[in-house]
């Protein structure tokens, strides 16, 4: 039988669990996807064209496309009635916005006209993003901080390396 509503309202552990499940997890999913999925296209474009603005527009397109795709996927995957993950529109919006932010953070440096300066700034932003994602994951999902950092950074580094490698191959 379901718990009475009053008892769940007064349960701080359940309230925290609901926030993590319904808000933090969709936001983290979006940040991770936006950050990692846009790395390869952006850095490949920078390597292929040598033009920071081209990389910026590819990053913008990838970020917006990923934001819409992830937001819709999250909203359409579950109405929340079975899993308790919350309302689909809210979850989809959180995931979509977070995906867009995750993709745009390392895209913004490519408005800098000097390619090397833009790349260096983007490298620093990527490092910050991955460490921040690992910390958020650790803080809300638990586990060991070092393991979380290694997992997130290695995943991001693999995608980043693919983008740089393909940009060099294509430009060569």
PDB file of C-alpha atoms in Angstrom:
ATOM      1  CA  UNK A   1       0.000   0.000   0.000  1.00  0.00           C
ATOM      2  CA  UNK A   2       1.196   3.538  -0.749  1.00  0.00           C
ATOM      3  CA  UNK A   3       2.533   5.659   2.047  1.00  0.00           C
ATOM      4  CA  UNK A   4       0.255   8.445   3.191  1.00  0.00           C
ATOM      5  CA  UNK A   5       1.151  11.722   1.536  1.00  0.00           C
ATOM      6  CA  UNK A   6       1.811  13.422   4.861  1.00  0.00           C
ATOM      7  CA  UNK A   7       4.523  10.943   5.861  1.00  0.00           C
ATOM      8  CA  UNK A   8       6.438  11.438   2.585  1.00  0.00           C
ATOM      9  CA  UNK A   9       6.221  15.222   2.906  1.00  0.00           C
ATOM     10  CA  UNK A  10       7.908  15.064   6.288  1.00  0.00           C
ATOM     11  CA  UNK A  11      10.666  12.689   5.173  1.00  0.00           C
ATOM     12  CA  UNK A  12      13.808  14.726   4.326  1.00  0.00           C
ATOM     13  CA  UNK A  13      15.577  11.647   2.943  1.00  0.00           C
ATOM     14  CA  UNK A  14      12.750  11.043   0.469  1.00  0.00           C
ATOM     15  CA  UNK A  15      12.620  14.726  -0.436  1.00  0.00           C
ATOM     16  CA  UNK A  16      16.380  14.711  -1.173  1.00  0.00           C
ATOM     17  CA  UNK A  17      16.060  11.473  -3.145  1.00  0.00           C
ATOM     18  CA  UNK A  18      13.243  12.996  -5.205  1.00  0.00           C
ATOM     19  CA  UNK A  19      15.292  16.116  -5.951  1.00  0.00           C
ATOM     20  CA  UNK A  20      18.251  13.981  -7.009  1.00  0.00           C
ATOM     21  CA  UNK A  21      16.087  11.699  -9.156  1.00  0.00           C
ATOM     22  CA  UNK A  22      13.862  14.370 -10.683  1.00  0.00           C
ATOM     23  CA  UNK A  23      16.231  17.343 -11.044  1.00  0.00           C
ATOM     24  CA  UNK A  24      19.902  16.595 -10.384  1.00  0.00           C
ATOM     25  CA  UNK A  25      20.093  13.383 -12.418  1.00  0.00           C
ATOM     26  CA  UNK A  26      18.434  14.908 -15.526  1.00  0.00           C
ATOM     27  CA  UNK A  27      20.685  17.980 -15.215  1.00  0.00           C
ATOM     28  CA  UNK A  28      23.789  15.849 -14.809  1.00  0.00           C
ATOM     29  CA  UNK A  29      22.761  13.679 -17.750  1.00  0.00           C
ATOM     30  CA  UNK A  30      22.381  16.793 -19.880  1.00  0.00           C
ATOM     31  CA  UNK A  31      25.658  18.387 -18.784  1.00  0.00           C
ATOM     32  CA  UNK A  32      27.565  15.178 -19.444  1.00  0.00           C
ATOM     33  CA  UNK A  33      25.981  14.601 -22.833  1.00  0.00           C
ATOM     34  CA  UNK A  34      26.316  18.205 -23.935  1.00  0.00           C
ATOM     35  CA  UNK A  35      29.922  18.428 -22.831  1.00  0.00           C
ATOM     36  CA  UNK A  36      31.109  15.138 -24.241  1.00  0.00           C
ATOM     37  CA  UNK A  37      28.999  14.790 -27.397  1.00  0.00           C
ATOM     38  CA  UNK A  38      30.045  18.157 -28.805  1.00  0.00           C
ATOM     39  CA  UNK A  39      33.794  17.817 -28.188  1.00  0.00           C
ATOM     40  CA  UNK A  40      34.661  15.789 -31.275  1.00  0.00           C
ATOM     41  CA  UNK A  41      32.777  17.921 -33.838  1.00  0.00           C
ATOM     42  CA  UNK A  42      34.080  21.210 -32.432  1.00  0.00           C
ATOM     43  CA  UNK A  43      37.729  20.227 -32.208  1.00  0.00           C
ATOM     44  CA  UNK A  44      37.635  18.342 -35.517  1.00  0.00           C
ATOM     45  CA  UNK A  45      36.224  21.463 -37.190  1.00  0.00           C
ATOM     46  CA  UNK A  46      38.882  23.669 -35.616  1.00  0.00           C
ATOM     47  CA  UNK A  47      41.574  21.301 -36.905  1.00  0.00           C
ATOM     48  CA  UNK A  48      40.026  20.894 -40.345  1.00  0.00           C
ATOM     49  CA  UNK A  49      39.313  24.531 -41.083  1.00  0.00           C
ATOM     50  CA  UNK A  50      41.755  26.434 -38.901  1.00  0.00           C
ATOM     51  CA  UNK A  51      38.903  28.898 -38.435  1.00  0.00           C
ATOM     52  CA  UNK A  52      37.620  29.464 -34.903  1.00  0.00           C
ATOM     53  CA  UNK A  53      34.291  30.867 -36.099  1.00  0.00           C
ATOM     54  CA  UNK A  54      33.606  27.687 -38.073  1.00  0.00           C
ATOM     55  CA  UNK A  55      34.217  25.661 -34.913  1.00  0.00           C
ATOM     56  CA  UNK A  56      31.902  28.028 -33.031  1.00  0.00           C
ATOM     57  CA  UNK A  57      29.021  27.494 -35.459  1.00  0.00           C
ATOM     58  CA  UNK A  58      29.517  23.731 -35.501  1.00  0.00           C
ATOM     59  CA  UNK A  59      29.518  23.807 -31.684  1.00  0.00           C
ATOM     60  CA  UNK A  60      26.396  25.976 -31.654  1.00  0.00           C
ATOM     61  CA  UNK A  61      24.599  23.630 -34.058  1.00  0.00           C
ATOM     62  CA  UNK A  62      25.735  20.526 -32.160  1.00  0.00           C
ATOM     63  CA  UNK A  63      24.756  22.052 -28.798  1.00  0.00           C
ATOM     64  CA  UNK A  64      21.295  23.150 -29.924  1.00  0.00           C
ATOM     65  CA  UNK A  65      20.651  19.887 -31.763  1.00  0.00           C
ATOM     66  CA  UNK A  66      21.780  17.826 -28.798  1.00  0.00           C
ATOM     67  CA  UNK A  67      19.726  19.981 -26.403  1.00  0.00           C
ATOM     68  CA  UNK A  68      16.539  19.422 -28.379  1.00  0.00           C
ATOM     69  CA  UNK A  69      17.252  15.737 -28.910  1.00  0.00           C
ATOM     70  CA  UNK A  70      18.124  15.031 -25.285  1.00  0.00           C
ATOM     71  CA  UNK A  71      15.225  17.106 -23.954  1.00  0.00           C
ATOM     72  CA  UNK A  72      12.744  15.258 -26.134  1.00  0.00           C
ATOM     73  CA  UNK A  73      14.304  11.879 -25.380  1.00  0.00           C
ATOM     74  CA  UNK A  74      14.110  12.465 -21.647  1.00  0.00           C
ATOM     75  CA  UNK A  75      10.557  13.799 -21.806  1.00  0.00           C
ATOM     76  CA  UNK A  76       9.292  10.986 -24.022  1.00  0.00           C
ATOM     77  CA  UNK A  77      11.114   8.151 -22.253  1.00  0.00           C
ATOM     78  CA  UNK A  78       9.014   8.078 -19.100  1.00  0.00           C
ATOM     79  CA  UNK A  79       5.948   9.889 -17.835  1.00  0.00           C
ATOM     80  CA  UNK A  80       7.163   9.422 -14.262  1.00  0.00           C
ATOM     81  CA  UNK A  81       4.149   7.441 -13.086  1.00  0.00           C
ATOM     82  CA  UNK A  82       6.006   4.134 -12.837  1.00  0.00           C
ATOM     83  CA  UNK A  83       9.514   5.264 -11.922  1.00  0.00           C
ATOM     84  CA  UNK A  84       8.775   8.299  -9.788  1.00  0.00           C
ATOM     85  CA  UNK A  85      11.218  10.324 -11.870  1.00  0.00           C
ATOM     86  CA  UNK A  86       8.887  13.296 -11.993  1.00  0.00           C
ATOM     87  CA  UNK A  87       6.986  15.051 -14.720  1.00  0.00           C
ATOM     88  CA  UNK A  88       8.261  14.514 -18.263  1.00  0.00           C
ATOM     89  CA  UNK A  89       8.097  18.145 -19.392  1.00  0.00           C
ATOM     90  CA  UNK A  90      10.063  19.392 -16.402  1.00  0.00           C
ATOM     91  CA  UNK A  91      12.632  16.594 -16.669  1.00  0.00           C
ATOM     92  CA  UNK A  92      12.943  17.088 -20.432  1.00  0.00           C
ATOM     93  CA  UNK A  93      13.399  20.823 -20.006  1.00  0.00           C
ATOM     94  CA  UNK A  94      16.067  20.354 -17.332  1.00  0.00           C
ATOM     95  CA  UNK A  95      17.908  17.804 -19.475  1.00  0.00           C
ATOM     96  CA  UNK A  96      17.634  19.875 -22.658  1.00  0.00           C
ATOM     97  CA  UNK A  97      18.797  23.127 -21.090  1.00  0.00           C
ATOM     98  CA  UNK A  98      21.673  21.362 -19.320  1.00  0.00           C
ATOM     99  CA  UNK A  99      22.717  19.671 -22.550  1.00  0.00           C
ATOM    100  CA  UNK A 100      22.791  23.021 -24.326  1.00  0.00           C
ATOM    101  CA  UNK A 101      24.842  24.587 -21.537  1.00  0.00           C
ATOM    102  CA  UNK A 102      27.246  21.642 -21.476  1.00  0.00           C
ATOM    103  CA  UNK A 103      27.833  21.968 -25.217  1.00  0.00           C
ATOM    104  CA  UNK A 104      28.108  25.741 -25.313  1.00  0.00           C
ATOM    105  CA  UNK A 105      30.596  26.246 -22.497  1.00  0.00           C
ATOM    106  CA  UNK A 106      33.561  25.021 -24.546  1.00  0.00           C
ATOM    107  CA  UNK A 107      32.067  26.394 -27.778  1.00  0.00           C
ATOM    108  CA  UNK A 108      32.082  30.040 -26.626  1.00  0.00           C
ATOM    109  CA  UNK A 109      35.906  30.408 -26.707  1.00  0.00           C
ATOM    110  CA  UNK A 110      35.777  29.928 -30.490  1.00  0.00           C
ATOM    111  CA  UNK A 111      34.407  33.444 -30.926  1.00  0.00           C
ATOM    112  CA  UNK A 112      38.029  34.485 -30.252  1.00  0.00           C
ATOM    113  CA  UNK A 113      39.515  35.165 -33.708  1.00  0.00           C
ATOM    114  CA  UNK A 114      42.959  33.712 -32.923  1.00  0.00           C
ATOM    115  CA  UNK A 115      42.758  29.928 -33.288  1.00  0.00           C
ATOM    116  CA  UNK A 116      45.520  29.115 -30.794  1.00  0.00           C
ATOM    117  CA  UNK A 117      44.077  31.403 -28.124  1.00  0.00           C
ATOM    118  CA  UNK A 118      40.589  29.980 -28.759  1.00  0.00           C
ATOM    119  CA  UNK A 119      41.900  26.413 -28.518  1.00  0.00           C
ATOM    120  CA  UNK A 120      43.791  27.106 -25.296  1.00  0.00           C
ATOM    121  CA  UNK A 121      40.736  28.732 -23.749  1.00  0.00           C
ATOM    122  CA  UNK A 122      38.531  25.834 -24.890  1.00  0.00           C
ATOM    123  CA  UNK A 123      40.996  23.285 -23.449  1.00  0.00           C
ATOM    124  CA  UNK A 124      40.796  25.030 -20.081  1.00  0.00           C
ATOM    125  CA  UNK A 125      36.989  25.147 -20.226  1.00  0.00           C
ATOM    126  CA  UNK A 126      36.813  21.430 -21.109  1.00  0.00           C
ATOM    127  CA  UNK A 127      39.041  20.563 -18.145  1.00  0.00           C
ATOM    128  CA  UNK A 128      36.855  22.690 -15.864  1.00  0.00           C
ATOM    129  CA  UNK A 129      33.648  21.131 -17.247  1.00  0.00           C
ATOM    130  CA  UNK A 130      34.814  17.570 -16.749  1.00  0.00           C
ATOM    131  CA  UNK A 131      36.055  18.215 -13.212  1.00  0.00           C
ATOM    132  CA  UNK A 132      32.817  20.069 -12.348  1.00  0.00           C
ATOM    133  CA  UNK A 133      30.688  17.221 -13.723  1.00  0.00           C
ATOM    134  CA  UNK A 134      32.727  14.704 -11.743  1.00  0.00           C
ATOM    135  CA  UNK A 135      32.299  16.761  -8.563  1.00  0.00           C
ATOM    136  CA  UNK A 136      28.531  17.162  -9.084  1.00  0.00           C
ATOM    137  CA  UNK A 137      28.246  13.428  -9.728  1.00  0.00           C
ATOM    138  CA  UNK A 138      30.285  12.647  -6.619  1.00  0.00           C
ATOM    139  CA  UNK A 139      28.373  15.118  -4.437  1.00  0.00           C
ATOM    140  CA  UNK A 140      24.895  13.915  -5.370  1.00  0.00           C
ATOM    141  CA  UNK A 141      25.405  10.320  -6.478  1.00  0.00           C
ATOM    142  CA  UNK A 142      28.100   9.231  -4.046  1.00  0.00           C
ATOM    143  CA  UNK A 143      31.069   6.997  -4.691  1.00  0.00           C
ATOM    144  CA  UNK A 144      34.707   7.896  -4.426  1.00  0.00           C
ATOM    145  CA  UNK A 145      35.720  11.287  -5.795  1.00  0.00           C
ATOM    146  CA  UNK A 146      38.904  10.041  -7.461  1.00  0.00           C
ATOM    147  CA  UNK A 147      37.038   7.225  -9.231  1.00  0.00           C
ATOM    148  CA  UNK A 148      34.388   9.655 -10.436  1.00  0.00           C
ATOM    149  CA  UNK A 149      36.985  12.115 -11.735  1.00  0.00           C
ATOM    150  CA  UNK A 150      38.875   9.346 -13.540  1.00  0.00           C
ATOM    151  CA  UNK A 151      35.695   7.962 -15.131  1.00  0.00           C
ATOM    152  CA  UNK A 152      34.407  11.313 -16.357  1.00  0.00           C
ATOM    153  CA  UNK A 153      37.796  12.652 -17.463  1.00  0.00           C
ATOM    154  CA  UNK A 154      38.762   9.458 -19.299  1.00  0.00           C
ATOM    155  CA  UNK A 155      35.424   9.381 -21.123  1.00  0.00           C
ATOM    156  CA  UNK A 156      35.760  13.029 -22.111  1.00  0.00           C
ATOM    157  CA  UNK A 157      39.417  12.614 -23.067  1.00  0.00           C
ATOM    158  CA  UNK A 158      38.603   9.742 -25.432  1.00  0.00           C
ATOM    159  CA  UNK A 159      35.981  11.784 -27.276  1.00  0.00           C
ATOM    160  CA  UNK A 160      38.224  14.867 -27.266  1.00  0.00           C
ATOM    161  CA  UNK A 161      41.138  12.846 -28.708  1.00  0.00           C
ATOM    162  CA  UNK A 162      38.933  11.464 -31.470  1.00  0.00           C
ATOM    163  CA  UNK A 163      37.937  14.984 -32.497  1.00  0.00           C
ATOM    164  CA  UNK A 164      41.515  16.275 -32.501  1.00  0.00           C
ATOM    165  CA  UNK A 165      42.747  13.159 -34.350  1.00  0.00           C
ATOM    166  CA  UNK A 166      40.051  13.397 -37.036  1.00  0.00           C
ATOM    167  CA  UNK A 167      40.715  17.122 -37.427  1.00  0.00           C
ATOM    168  CA  UNK A 168      44.408  16.415 -38.033  1.00  0.00           C
ATOM    169  CA  UNK A 169      43.725  13.570 -40.454  1.00  0.00           C
ATOM    170  CA  UNK A 170      41.244  15.645 -42.407  1.00  0.00           C
ATOM    171  CA  UNK A 171      43.506  18.686 -42.519  1.00  0.00           C
ATOM    172  CA  UNK A 172      46.558  16.619 -43.515  1.00  0.00           C
TER     173      UNK A 172
END
